[in-house]
Short mmCIF file of C-alpha atoms in Angstrom, two decimals:
data_model
loop_
_atom_site.label_atom_id
_atom_site.label_comp_id
_atom_site.label_asym_id
_atom_site.label_seq_id
_atom_site.Cartn_x
_atom_site.Cartn_y
_atom_site.Cartn_z
CA MET A 151 -14.22 43.16 -3.13
CA ARG A 152 -10.46 41.79 -3.13
CA THR A 153 -11.56 40.14 0.04
CA SER A 154 -14.35 38.25 -1.73
CA LEU A 155 -12.19 37.03 -4.27
CA LEU A 156 -9.61 36.02 -1.86
CA LEU A 157 -12.63 33.99 0.06
CA LEU A 158 -14.03 32.78 -3.24
CA SER A 159 -10.20 31.45 -3.94
CA ALA A 160 -9.62 29.99 -0.90
CA LEU A 161 -13.30 28.25 -1.05
CA ILE A 162 -12.00 26.93 -4.69
CA SER A 163 -9.26 25.38 -3.11
CA PHE A 164 -10.19 23.76 -1.04
CA VAL A 165 -13.21 22.11 -2.69
CA MET A 166 -10.57 20.71 -5.03
CA VAL A 167 -8.34 19.75 -2.20
CA ALA A 168 -11.53 17.88 -0.44
CA SER A 169 -12.65 16.20 -4.00
CA ALA A 170 -9.24 14.95 -4.86
CA ALA A 171 -9.56 13.02 -1.46
CA ASN A 172 -13.34 12.09 -1.37
CA PHE A 173 -14.05 8.50 -0.65
CA ASN A 174 -17.31 8.75 -2.38
CA GLN A 175 -16.33 9.90 -5.74
CA ASP A 176 -12.93 7.69 -5.96
CA ILE A 177 -13.92 4.29 -4.20
CA ASP A 178 -16.64 1.67 -4.19
CA VAL A 179 -17.29 -0.60 -0.93
CA THR A 180 -16.87 -3.83 -2.53
CA TRP A 181 -17.86 -6.83 -0.01
CA GLY A 182 -18.58 -6.76 4.03
CA ASP A 183 -22.45 -6.26 4.14
CA GLY A 184 -22.01 -2.88 5.43
CA ARG A 185 -19.12 -3.33 7.23
CA GLY A 186 -17.29 -0.85 5.66
CA LYS A 187 -18.63 2.78 5.92
CA ILE A 188 -17.81 5.74 3.95
CA LEU A 189 -18.35 8.74 5.99
CA GLU A 190 -17.60 12.52 6.87
CA ASN A 191 -19.30 13.25 3.64
CA GLY A 192 -16.70 10.56 1.99
CA ASN A 193 -13.44 12.17 3.50
CA LEU A 194 -12.95 9.25 6.40
CA LEU A 195 -13.45 5.09 5.18
CA THR A 196 -13.75 2.82 7.82
CA LEU A 197 -13.41 -1.00 7.39
CA THR A 198 -14.82 -3.17 10.03
CA LEU A 199 -14.10 -7.31 10.84
CA ASP A 200 -16.44 -9.44 13.35
CA LYS A 201 -16.41 -12.94 13.79
CA PHE A 202 -18.93 -13.47 10.79
CA SER A 203 -16.98 -11.04 8.26
CA GLY A 204 -14.50 -8.60 7.26
CA SER A 205 -14.74 -5.92 4.52
CA GLY A 206 -12.93 -4.50 1.93
CA PHE A 207 -12.84 -1.61 -0.71
CA GLN A 208 -11.67 -0.87 -4.32
CA SER A 209 -10.82 2.33 -6.52
CA LYS A 210 -13.52 3.12 -9.21
CA ASN A 211 -10.42 3.45 -11.78
CA GLN A 212 -7.57 1.42 -13.02
CA TYR A 213 -4.20 2.71 -13.40
CA LEU A 214 -1.31 2.24 -15.29
CA PHE A 215 1.71 3.72 -13.18
CA GLY A 216 0.79 6.18 -10.30
CA LYS A 217 1.91 7.41 -6.88
CA ILE A 218 -0.87 6.47 -4.36
CA ASP A 219 -1.18 8.09 -0.93
CA MET A 220 -3.16 6.80 1.59
CA ASN A 221 -3.92 7.86 5.21
CA ILE A 222 -4.17 4.78 7.32
CA LYS A 223 -4.94 3.86 11.25
CA LEU A 224 -4.56 0.57 11.82
CA VAL A 225 -6.47 -1.43 14.34
CA PRO A 226 -5.79 -0.70 17.77
CA SER A 227 -4.96 -3.12 20.80
CA ASN A 228 -5.21 -7.14 20.24
CA SER A 229 -5.07 -7.03 16.91
CA ALA A 230 -3.59 -10.56 17.09
CA GLY A 231 -4.95 -12.31 13.95
CA THR A 232 -6.15 -9.84 11.84
CA VAL A 233 -4.81 -8.43 8.11
CA THR A 234 -5.34 -5.08 7.03
CA THR A 235 -4.11 -4.83 3.35
CA TYR A 236 -3.56 -1.88 1.31
CA TYR A 237 -2.20 -2.97 -2.87
CA LEU A 238 -2.61 -2.31 -6.20
CA ARG A 239 -3.40 -5.38 -8.28
CA SER A 240 -4.73 -6.21 -11.98
CA GLU A 241 -7.15 -8.80 -12.72
CA GLY A 242 -6.74 -12.31 -14.55
CA SER A 243 -4.93 -15.20 -13.63
CA THR A 244 -1.43 -13.96 -14.40
CA TRP A 245 -1.98 -11.15 -12.38
CA ASP A 246 0.75 -8.35 -10.94
CA GLU A 247 0.24 -6.81 -7.73
CA ILE A 248 1.86 -4.45 -5.74
CA ASP A 249 1.40 -5.40 -2.01
CA PHE A 250 1.24 -3.82 1.99
CA GLU A 251 0.02 -5.97 4.30
CA PHE A 252 -0.35 -5.14 7.60
CA LEU A 253 -0.21 -7.95 10.01
CA GLY A 254 -1.80 -7.86 13.48
CA ASN A 255 -0.38 -8.53 17.07
CA LEU A 256 -0.97 -9.04 20.79
CA SER A 257 -1.35 -5.80 22.54
CA GLY A 258 2.14 -4.34 22.92
CA ASP A 259 3.80 -6.36 20.58
CA PRO A 260 4.75 -4.33 16.97
CA TYR A 261 2.64 -4.78 13.78
CA ILE A 262 4.68 -6.30 10.91
CA VAL A 263 4.60 -4.66 7.36
CA HIS A 264 4.69 -7.24 4.92
CA THR A 265 5.87 -6.17 1.31
CA ASN A 266 5.41 -7.99 -1.97
CA VAL A 267 5.45 -7.70 -5.68
CA TYR A 268 3.75 -9.93 -7.85
CA THR A 269 4.65 -10.41 -11.82
CA GLN A 270 2.36 -12.64 -14.01
CA GLY A 271 0.93 -14.17 -10.69
CA LYS A 272 4.69 -14.87 -9.75
CA GLY A 273 5.31 -13.13 -5.91
CA ASP A 274 7.82 -14.62 -3.70
CA LYS A 275 9.29 -11.43 -3.02
CA GLU A 276 8.61 -10.56 0.70
CA GLN A 277 10.02 -8.18 2.65
CA GLN A 278 8.67 -7.81 6.02
CA PHE A 279 9.04 -4.66 8.37
CA TYR A 280 8.94 -3.52 12.02
CA LEU A 281 7.82 0.53 12.19
CA TRP A 282 9.26 2.92 14.26
CA PHE A 283 6.14 4.27 15.69
CA ASP A 284 2.91 3.16 16.84
CA PRO A 285 0.38 2.88 13.67
CA THR A 286 -2.57 2.46 15.61
CA LYS A 287 -2.29 5.60 17.35
CA ASP A 288 -2.72 7.70 14.55
CA PHE A 289 -3.13 8.31 10.97
CA HIS A 290 0.26 7.47 8.49
CA THR A 291 0.61 8.00 5.32
CA TYR A 292 1.37 4.61 3.06
CA SER A 293 2.68 5.33 -0.21
CA LEU A 294 3.24 3.04 -3.36
CA LEU A 295 5.15 4.45 -5.83
CA TRP A 296 5.39 3.07 -9.69
CA ASN A 297 6.97 3.86 -12.57
CA PRO A 298 8.53 2.23 -15.38
CA GLN A 299 11.76 2.23 -13.70
CA ARG A 300 11.12 1.54 -10.01
CA ILE A 301 8.69 0.64 -6.94
CA ILE A 302 9.09 2.41 -4.06
CA PHE A 303 7.09 1.67 -0.65
CA SER A 304 6.98 4.55 1.80
CA VAL A 305 5.76 4.99 4.94
CA ASP A 306 5.59 9.24 5.94
CA GLY A 307 7.71 9.88 3.06
CA THR A 308 10.37 7.28 4.37
CA PRO A 309 11.39 4.74 2.01
CA LEU A 310 11.13 1.03 3.31
CA ARG A 311 11.76 -0.59 -0.23
CA GLU A 312 12.46 -0.02 -3.78
CA PHE A 313 12.17 -2.64 -6.22
CA LYS A 314 13.77 -1.88 -9.58
CA ASN A 315 12.86 -2.68 -13.14
CA LEU A 316 15.75 -5.12 -14.51
CA GLU A 317 14.18 -6.39 -17.49
CA SER A 318 17.87 -6.33 -19.21
CA LYS A 319 18.62 -8.91 -16.13
CA GLY A 320 16.12 -11.06 -16.91
CA VAL A 321 13.56 -10.19 -14.05
CA ALA A 322 10.03 -9.43 -14.72
CA PHE A 323 8.59 -6.24 -13.84
CA PRO A 324 4.60 -5.04 -13.53
CA LYS A 325 3.98 -2.55 -16.27
CA SER A 326 1.73 -3.74 -19.13
CA GLN A 327 -1.44 -4.63 -16.81
CA PRO A 328 -3.43 -1.64 -15.37
CA MET A 329 -4.51 -2.02 -11.70
CA ARG A 330 -6.77 -0.93 -9.15
CA VAL A 331 -6.19 -0.13 -5.47
CA TYR A 332 -7.90 -2.48 -2.63
CA SER A 333 -7.76 -2.49 0.37
CA SER A 334 -9.58 -5.12 2.95
CA LEU A 335 -9.32 -6.30 6.48
CA TRP A 336 -9.66 -9.67 7.04
CA ASN A 337 -9.37 -12.88 9.84
CA ALA A 338 -5.95 -14.63 8.63
CA ASP A 339 -5.38 -16.35 12.21
CA ASP A 340 -4.22 -19.35 10.85
CA TRP A 341 -1.20 -17.57 9.42
CA ALA A 342 -0.53 -14.03 10.34
CA THR A 343 0.62 -13.83 13.72
CA ARG A 344 3.52 -16.40 14.95
CA GLY A 345 2.90 -18.33 12.01
CA GLY A 346 -0.74 -18.90 13.06
CA LEU A 347 -0.08 -19.80 16.59
CA VAL A 348 -1.95 -16.65 18.10
CA LYS A 349 -5.38 -16.69 17.02
CA THR A 350 -7.97 -13.91 16.70
CA ASP A 351 -9.40 -13.30 20.27
CA TRP A 352 -13.45 -12.12 19.35
CA SER A 353 -14.08 -10.85 22.56
CA GLN A 354 -12.19 -7.93 21.09
CA ALA A 355 -14.52 -7.67 18.01
CA PRO A 356 -15.40 -5.60 16.10
CA PHE A 357 -11.83 -4.90 14.59
CA THR A 358 -11.87 -1.40 12.61
CA ALA A 359 -9.14 0.26 10.11
CA ALA A 360 -9.86 3.86 9.42
CA TYR A 361 -8.77 5.62 5.94
CA ARG A 362 -8.03 9.12 5.24
CA ASN A 363 -6.87 11.25 2.56
CA TYR A 364 -6.67 8.93 -0.39
CA LYS A 365 -4.65 10.57 -3.24
CA ALA A 366 -3.94 9.14 -6.72
CA ASP A 367 -1.45 10.51 -8.93
CA THR A 368 -1.60 8.24 -11.82
CA CYS A 369 -1.93 7.70 -15.62
CA VAL A 370 -5.82 6.50 -15.23
CA TRP A 371 -6.68 3.64 -18.03
CA SER A 372 -9.77 3.55 -20.33
CA SER A 373 -10.99 2.14 -23.33
CA GLY A 374 -7.52 0.55 -23.85
CA LYS A 375 -5.68 4.36 -23.38
CA SER A 376 -3.55 6.30 -20.28
CA SER A 377 -4.45 9.66 -19.54
CA CYS A 378 -1.12 10.40 -19.32
CA SER A 379 -0.33 10.08 -23.10
CA SER A 380 -1.74 13.54 -23.98
CA THR A 381 0.11 15.10 -20.86
CA SER A 382 3.40 16.99 -20.58
CA PRO A 383 6.11 14.28 -18.63
CA SER A 384 6.35 17.46 -16.17
CA GLN A 385 3.14 17.63 -14.94
CA ASN A 386 3.75 13.54 -13.76
CA SER A 387 7.15 14.15 -12.56
CA TRP A 388 6.66 10.64 -10.38
CA LEU A 389 6.58 9.09 -13.89
CA SER A 390 10.40 9.40 -13.61
CA GLN A 391 11.20 9.77 -9.94
CA GLU A 392 13.84 7.81 -8.34
CA LEU A 393 15.31 8.01 -4.78
CA ASP A 394 17.42 10.84 -4.12
CA ILE A 395 20.51 10.79 -1.70
CA THR A 396 19.15 11.57 1.43
CA SER A 397 16.11 8.89 0.71
CA GLN A 398 18.97 6.57 -0.03
CA GLU A 399 20.18 6.75 3.36
CA ARG A 400 16.86 6.73 4.89
CA LEU A 401 15.97 3.58 2.84
CA LYS A 402 19.73 2.07 4.15
CA TRP A 403 18.27 3.25 8.14
CA VAL A 404 14.98 1.47 7.61
CA GLN A 405 16.38 -1.74 6.36
CA LYS A 406 19.33 -1.74 8.61
CA ASN A 407 17.22 -1.02 12.24
CA TYR A 408 13.63 -2.03 11.20
CA MET A 409 13.78 -5.21 8.28
CA ILE A 410 12.85 -8.59 9.48
CA TYR A 411 12.64 -10.83 6.54
CA ASN A 412 14.36 -10.34 2.96
CA TYR A 413 13.80 -12.94 0.56
CA CYS A 414 17.13 -12.16 -0.61
CA THR A 415 18.64 -13.49 2.14
CA ASP A 416 16.92 -16.57 2.68
CA THR A 417 19.54 -19.21 1.33
CA LYS A 418 17.40 -22.07 2.72
CA ARG A 419 14.63 -20.90 0.79
CA PHE A 420 16.44 -20.88 -2.25
CA PRO A 421 18.95 -23.59 -2.38
CA GLN A 422 19.63 -23.42 -6.04
CA GLY A 423 20.57 -19.97 -5.78
CA LEU A 424 18.95 -16.21 -4.64
CA PRO A 425 16.72 -14.77 -7.51
CA LYS A 426 18.71 -12.66 -9.86
CA GLU A 427 17.22 -8.99 -8.59
CA CYS A 428 19.22 -10.03 -5.32
CA THR A 429 22.52 -10.35 -6.49
CA ALA A 430 21.94 -7.42 -9.32
CA PRO A 431 24.13 -4.41 -9.00
#
């Protein structure tokens, strides 16, 4: 009897974990005419790009704050000209957006991880990074933490970037528009690789990116209400999460060794002065 109960408990735990990361339940493939596929009973999703079209998906739910984790294996080999995106975005002409974009490259050359934050339709907050591993060999976890105090971009638990809420300094921060998770794989060879100098090699097509283990610890927004308003803050620790000392040191390590572009140091781009958040303490 005890063995049966233990097996039942383990089965229930497995089902709960599996359902939490089931693409059939959480995701809609929205474009690509069959090039986006949900496989393995909802545990794997692939996006494909060929000469005729890319593909993409979005979350069924909208969120107003959350911690989103996704395991992604990027397009291997010669991925020059391709862009794989993974981001949060609201609707409308004055949208908010929190962006991961992975810019493909020639075989042997590193991917560029492009990040940006938009508020009320205005971005211009780009930071770009190389990675310290090959993101095409295996799945890695790409995370977006978005709470009222900060946005943190992380890879395998290591922070790449923190964008703080500095509204007190006059800096806009996305906090009032619910957003969906989106991802796409598309051709951007007019700009993606070396400013458009390297074009997509269609003899390498189809190009495929793979996704697993989608996890959304979020405040779901529905009918004008947040699912978090009726729950204890202790159940949503990410709502007040910040970088601890170790994470701050890891962030400094990444930005010292792997950051290749930072809008906050681009004085030629901002001759009238750097944006306020760049000079805030």
